[in-house]
Amino acid sequence: MGHYQDMLKANQAPTAELKEHIGETYEGFAQMYKKAFSEGALSPAVKELIAVAIAVSDECDGCIASHTRGAVRHGATEEEFAEMLSVVILMNGGPGTIYGPKAWSAYKEFKERYG
């Protein structure tokens, strides 16, 4: 696999264990996630790009992995992803120049896997 795919896989077991204790919280989050990322005025791909931008801004590697995978699966192009990162860098300055390339690496990794 790759770094970001491995990161998501490594989180599966502890997430499943935690769900045994707070399953209703995860169910509520899943419902909100499904609604937020459904087709609407914005496409799911655009919504995933927004989520990646927030993930990069928050410096959350797991969120970068999850939403980059979603963006790729929903057909976000390399050009769209790069332009989104240019806005992230503008808005975040130096930290954007560190986490932006991390997101770019995740994009390339998931694009290779999912086409």
JSON list of C-alpha atoms in Angstrom, two decimals:
[
{"chain": "A", "resi": 1, "resn": "MET", "atom": "CA", "xyz": [0.00, 0.00, 0.00]},
{"chain": "A", "resi": 2, "resn": "GLY", "atom": "CA", "xyz": [1.18, 3.51, 0.72]},
{"chain": "A", "resi": 3, "resn": "HIS", "atom": "CA", "xyz": [1.65, 5.78, 3.71]},
{"chain": "A", "resi": 4, "resn": "TYR", "atom": "CA", "xyz": [-1.82, 7.34, 3.68]},
{"chain": "A", "resi": 5, "resn": "GLN", "atom": "CA", "xyz": [-3.59, 4.07, 2.91]},
{"chain": "A", "resi": 6, "resn": "ASP", "atom": "CA", "xyz": [-1.64, 2.42, 5.74]},
{"chain": "A", "resi": 7, "resn": "MET", "atom": "CA", "xyz": [-2.63, 5.26, 8.07]},
{"chain": "A", "resi": 8, "resn": "LEU", "atom": "CA", "xyz": [-6.32, 4.67, 7.40]},
{"chain": "A", "resi": 9, "resn": "LYS", "atom": "CA", "xyz": [-5.95, 0.91, 7.78]},
{"chain": "A", "resi": 10, "resn": "ALA", "atom": "CA", "xyz": [-4.06, 1.27, 11.08]},
{"chain": "A", "resi": 11, "resn": "ASN", "atom": "CA", "xyz": [-6.96, 3.25, 12.51]},
{"chain": "A", "resi": 12, "resn": "GLN", "atom": "CA", "xyz": [-9.59, 0.58, 11.72]},
{"chain": "A", "resi": 13, "resn": "ALA", "atom": "CA", "xyz": [-9.04, -1.70, 14.74]},
{"chain": "A", "resi": 14, "resn": "PRO", "atom": "CA", "xyz": [-8.97, 1.00, 17.41]},
{"chain": "A", "resi": 15, "resn": "THR", "atom": "CA", "xyz": [-11.98, 2.67, 15.80]},
{"chain": "A", "resi": 16, "resn": "ALA", "atom": "CA", "xyz": [-13.93, -0.60, 15.87]},
{"chain": "A", "resi": 17, "resn": "GLU", "atom": "CA", "xyz": [-13.01, -1.09, 19.53]},
{"chain": "A", "resi": 18, "resn": "LEU", "atom": "CA", "xyz": [-14.03, 2.45, 20.44]},
{"chain": "A", "resi": 19, "resn": "LYS", "atom": "CA", "xyz": [-17.34, 1.98, 18.58]},
{"chain": "A", "resi": 20, "resn": "GLU", "atom": "CA", "xyz": [-18.14, -0.81, 21.04]},
{"chain": "A", "resi": 21, "resn": "HIS", "atom": "CA", "xyz": [-18.17, 1.84, 23.77]},
{"chain": "A", "resi": 22, "resn": "ILE", "atom": "CA", "xyz": [-19.62, 4.87, 21.96]},
{"chain": "A", "resi": 23, "resn": "GLY", "atom": "CA", "xyz": [-21.42, 3.41, 18.97]},
{"chain": "A", "resi": 24, "resn": "GLU", "atom": "CA", "xyz": [-24.24, 5.95, 19.05]},
{"chain": "A", "resi": 25, "resn": "THR", "atom": "CA", "xyz": [-21.73, 8.78, 18.67]},
{"chain": "A", "resi": 26, "resn": "TYR", "atom": "CA", "xyz": [-20.26, 7.12, 15.60]},
{"chain": "A", "resi": 27, "resn": "GLU", "atom": "CA", "xyz": [-23.73, 6.43, 14.19]},
{"chain": "A", "resi": 28, "resn": "GLY", "atom": "CA", "xyz": [-24.68, 10.09, 14.59]},
{"chain": "A", "resi": 29, "resn": "PHE", "atom": "CA", "xyz": [-21.43, 11.20, 12.95]},
{"chain": "A", "resi": 30, "resn": "ALA", "atom": "CA", "xyz": [-21.98, 8.75, 10.07]},
{"chain": "A", "resi": 31, "resn": "GLN", "atom": "CA", "xyz": [-25.47, 10.17, 9.44]},
{"chain": "A", "resi": 32, "resn": "MET", "atom": "CA", "xyz": [-24.11, 13.71, 9.43]},
{"chain": "A", "resi": 33, "resn": "TYR", "atom": "CA", "xyz": [-21.25, 12.68, 7.14]},
{"chain": "A", "resi": 34, "resn": "LYS", "atom": "CA", "xyz": [-23.61, 10.99, 4.69]},
{"chain": "A", "resi": 35, "resn": "LYS", "atom": "CA", "xyz": [-25.85, 14.05, 4.51]},
{"chain": "A", "resi": 36, "resn": "ALA", "atom": "CA", "xyz": [-23.01, 16.57, 4.27]},
{"chain": "A", "resi": 37, "resn": "PHE", "atom": "CA", "xyz": [-21.31, 14.71, 1.42]},
{"chain": "A", "resi": 38, "resn": "SER", "atom": "CA", "xyz": [-24.44, 13.89, -0.58]},
{"chain": "A", "resi": 39, "resn": "GLU", "atom": "CA", "xyz": [-25.11, 15.43, -3.98]},
{"chain": "A", "resi": 40, "resn": "GLY", "atom": "CA", "xyz": [-26.54, 18.92, -3.71]},
{"chain": "A", "resi": 41, "resn": "ALA", "atom": "CA", "xyz": [-25.71, 22.39, -4.96]},
{"chain": "A", "resi": 42, "resn": "LEU", "atom": "CA", "xyz": [-22.08, 21.28, -4.56]},
{"chain": "A", "resi": 43, "resn": "SER", "atom": "CA", "xyz": [-20.91, 17.96, -5.90]},
{"chain": "A", "resi": 44, "resn": "PRO", "atom": "CA", "xyz": [-19.42, 15.37, -3.54]},
{"chain": "A", "resi": 45, "resn": "ALA", "atom": "CA", "xyz": [-16.01, 15.97, -5.19]},
{"chain": "A", "resi": 46, "resn": "VAL", "atom": "CA", "xyz": [-16.13, 19.69, -4.39]},
{"chain": "A", "resi": 47, "resn": "LYS", "atom": "CA", "xyz": [-17.23, 18.94, -0.85]},
{"chain": "A", "resi": 48, "resn": "GLU", "atom": "CA", "xyz": [-14.28, 16.55, -0.44]},
{"chain": "A", "resi": 49, "resn": "LEU", "atom": "CA", "xyz": [-11.92, 19.24, -1.77]},
{"chain": "A", "resi": 50, "resn": "ILE", "atom": "CA", "xyz": [-13.29, 21.64, 0.86]},
{"chain": "A", "resi": 51, "resn": "ALA", "atom": "CA", "xyz": [-12.73, 18.98, 3.51]},
{"chain": "A", "resi": 52, "resn": "VAL", "atom": "CA", "xyz": [-9.13, 18.47, 2.35]},
{"chain": "A", "resi": 53, "resn": "ALA", "atom": "CA", "xyz": [-8.55, 22.22, 2.54]},
{"chain": "A", "resi": 54, "resn": "ILE", "atom": "CA", "xyz": [-9.79, 22.24, 6.13]},
{"chain": "A", "resi": 55, "resn": "ALA", "atom": "CA", "xyz": [-7.75, 19.12, 6.95]},
{"chain": "A", "resi": 56, "resn": "VAL", "atom": "CA", "xyz": [-4.57, 20.74, 5.61]},
{"chain": "A", "resi": 57, "resn": "SER", "atom": "CA", "xyz": [-5.37, 23.93, 7.54]},
{"chain": "A", "resi": 58, "resn": "ASP", "atom": "CA", "xyz": [-5.91, 21.90, 10.71]},
{"chain": "A", "resi": 59, "resn": "GLU", "atom": "CA", "xyz": [-2.77, 19.83, 10.01]},
{"chain": "A", "resi": 60, "resn": "CYS", "atom": "CA", "xyz": [-4.70, 16.55, 10.42]},
{"chain": "A", "resi": 61, "resn": "ASP", "atom": "CA", "xyz": [-2.92, 13.75, 8.56]},
{"chain": "A", "resi": 62, "resn": "GLY", "atom": "CA", "xyz": [-5.75, 11.26, 9.03]},
{"chain": "A", "resi": 63, "resn": "CYS", "atom": "CA", "xyz": [-8.29, 13.76, 7.72]},
{"chain": "A", "resi": 64, "resn": "ILE", "atom": "CA", "xyz": [-6.03, 14.53, 4.76]},
{"chain": "A", "resi": 65, "resn": "ALA", "atom": "CA", "xyz": [-5.90, 10.81, 3.97]},
{"chain": "A", "resi": 66, "resn": "SER", "atom": "CA", "xyz": [-9.63, 10.21, 4.37]},
{"chain": "A", "resi": 67, "resn": "HIS", "atom": "CA", "xyz": [-10.86, 13.21, 2.40]},
{"chain": "A", "resi": 68, "resn": "THR", "atom": "CA", "xyz": [-8.21, 12.96, -0.29]},
{"chain": "A", "resi": 69, "resn": "ARG", "atom": "CA", "xyz": [-9.32, 9.38, -0.87]},
{"chain": "A", "resi": 70, "resn": "GLY", "atom": "CA", "xyz": [-12.89, 10.68, -1.07]},
{"chain": "A", "resi": 71, "resn": "ALA", "atom": "CA", "xyz": [-11.92, 13.42, -3.51]},
{"chain": "A", "resi": 72, "resn": "VAL", "atom": "CA", "xyz": [-10.19, 10.91, -5.78]},
{"chain": "A", "resi": 73, "resn": "ARG", "atom": "CA", "xyz": [-13.09, 8.46, -5.59]},
{"chain": "A", "resi": 74, "resn": "HIS", "atom": "CA", "xyz": [-15.48, 11.27, -6.55]},
{"chain": "A", "resi": 75, "resn": "GLY", "atom": "CA", "xyz": [-13.35, 12.24, -9.53]},
{"chain": "A", "resi": 76, "resn": "ALA", "atom": "CA", "xyz": [-11.49, 15.35, -8.39]},
{"chain": "A", "resi": 77, "resn": "THR", "atom": "CA", "xyz": [-8.87, 16.05, -11.04]},
{"chain": "A", "resi": 78, "resn": "GLU", "atom": "CA", "xyz": [-5.21, 16.76, -10.48]},
{"chain": "A", "resi": 79, "resn": "GLU", "atom": "CA", "xyz": [-5.77, 20.34, -11.62]},
{"chain": "A", "resi": 80, "resn": "GLU", "atom": "CA", "xyz": [-8.68, 20.86, -9.20]},
{"chain": "A", "resi": 81, "resn": "PHE", "atom": "CA", "xyz": [-6.69, 19.39, -6.34]},
{"chain": "A", "resi": 82, "resn": "ALA", "atom": "CA", "xyz": [-3.65, 21.56, -7.11]},
{"chain": "A", "resi": 83, "resn": "GLU", "atom": "CA", "xyz": [-5.76, 24.73, -7.35]},
{"chain": "A", "resi": 84, "resn": "MET", "atom": "CA", "xyz": [-7.44, 23.95, -4.05]},
{"chain": "A", "resi": 85, "resn": "LEU", "atom": "CA", "xyz": [-3.98, 23.60, -2.48]},
{"chain": "A", "resi": 86, "resn": "SER", "atom": "CA", "xyz": [-2.93, 26.97, -3.91]},
{"chain": "A", "resi": 87, "resn": "VAL", "atom": "CA", "xyz": [-5.79, 28.59, -1.99]},
{"chain": "A", "resi": 88, "resn": "VAL", "atom": "CA", "xyz": [-4.84, 26.64, 1.15]},
{"chain": "A", "resi": 89, "resn": "ILE", "atom": "CA", "xyz": [-1.26, 27.89, 0.87]},
{"chain": "A", "resi": 90, "resn": "LEU", "atom": "CA", "xyz": [-2.47, 31.46, 0.35]},
{"chain": "A", "resi": 91, "resn": "MET", "atom": "CA", "xyz": [-4.69, 31.30, 3.43]},
{"chain": "A", "resi": 92, "resn": "ASN", "atom": "CA", "xyz": [-2.24, 29.41, 5.68]},
{"chain": "A", "resi": 93, "resn": "GLY", "atom": "CA", "xyz": [1.17, 30.71, 4.65]},
{"chain": "A", "resi": 94, "resn": "GLY", "atom": "CA", "xyz": [4.12, 28.63, 5.81]},
{"chain": "A", "resi": 95, "resn": "PRO", "atom": "CA", "xyz": [2.16, 25.76, 7.37]},
{"chain": "A", "resi": 96, "resn": "GLY", "atom": "CA", "xyz": [0.28, 25.42, 4.08]},
{"chain": "A", "resi": 97, "resn": "THR", "atom": "CA", "xyz": [3.60, 24.92, 2.29]},
{"chain": "A", "resi": 98, "resn": "ILE", "atom": "CA", "xyz": [4.29, 21.95, 4.60]},
{"chain": "A", "resi": 99, "resn": "TYR", "atom": "CA", "xyz": [0.86, 20.29, 4.76]},
{"chain": "A", "resi": 100, "resn": "GLY", "atom": "CA", "xyz": [-0.10, 21.14, 1.17]},
{"chain": "A", "resi": 101, "resn": "PRO", "atom": "CA", "xyz": [2.61, 18.84, -0.23]},
{"chain": "A", "resi": 102, "resn": "LYS", "atom": "CA", "xyz": [1.51, 16.13, 2.21]},
{"chain": "A", "resi": 103, "resn": "ALA", "atom": "CA", "xyz": [-1.99, 16.34, 0.74]},
{"chain": "A", "resi": 104, "resn": "TRP", "atom": "CA", "xyz": [-0.48, 16.31, -2.76]},
{"chain": "A", "resi": 105, "resn": "SER", "atom": "CA", "xyz": [1.38, 13.09, -1.90]},
{"chain": "A", "resi": 106, "resn": "ALA", "atom": "CA", "xyz": [-1.87, 11.60, -0.61]},
{"chain": "A", "resi": 107, "resn": "TYR", "atom": "CA", "xyz": [-3.62, 12.61, -3.83]},
{"chain": "A", "resi": 108, "resn": "LYS", "atom": "CA", "xyz": [-0.97, 10.93, -5.98]},
{"chain": "A", "resi": 109, "resn": "GLU", "atom": "CA", "xyz": [-1.11, 7.80, -3.81]},
{"chain": "A", "resi": 110, "resn": "PHE", "atom": "CA", "xyz": [-4.89, 7.45, -3.97]},
{"chain": "A", "resi": 111, "resn": "LYS", "atom": "CA", "xyz": [-5.02, 8.41, -7.64]},
{"chain": "A", "resi": 112, "resn": "GLU", "atom": "CA", "xyz": [-2.62, 5.57, -8.38]},
{"chain": "A", "resi": 113, "resn": "ARG", "atom": "CA", "xyz": [-4.81, 3.16, -6.45]},
{"chain": "A", "resi": 114, "resn": "TYR", "atom": "CA", "xyz": [-8.26, 4.29, -7.57]},
{"chain": "A", "resi": 115, "resn": "GLY", "atom": "CA", "xyz": [-7.45, 5.90, -10.92]}
]
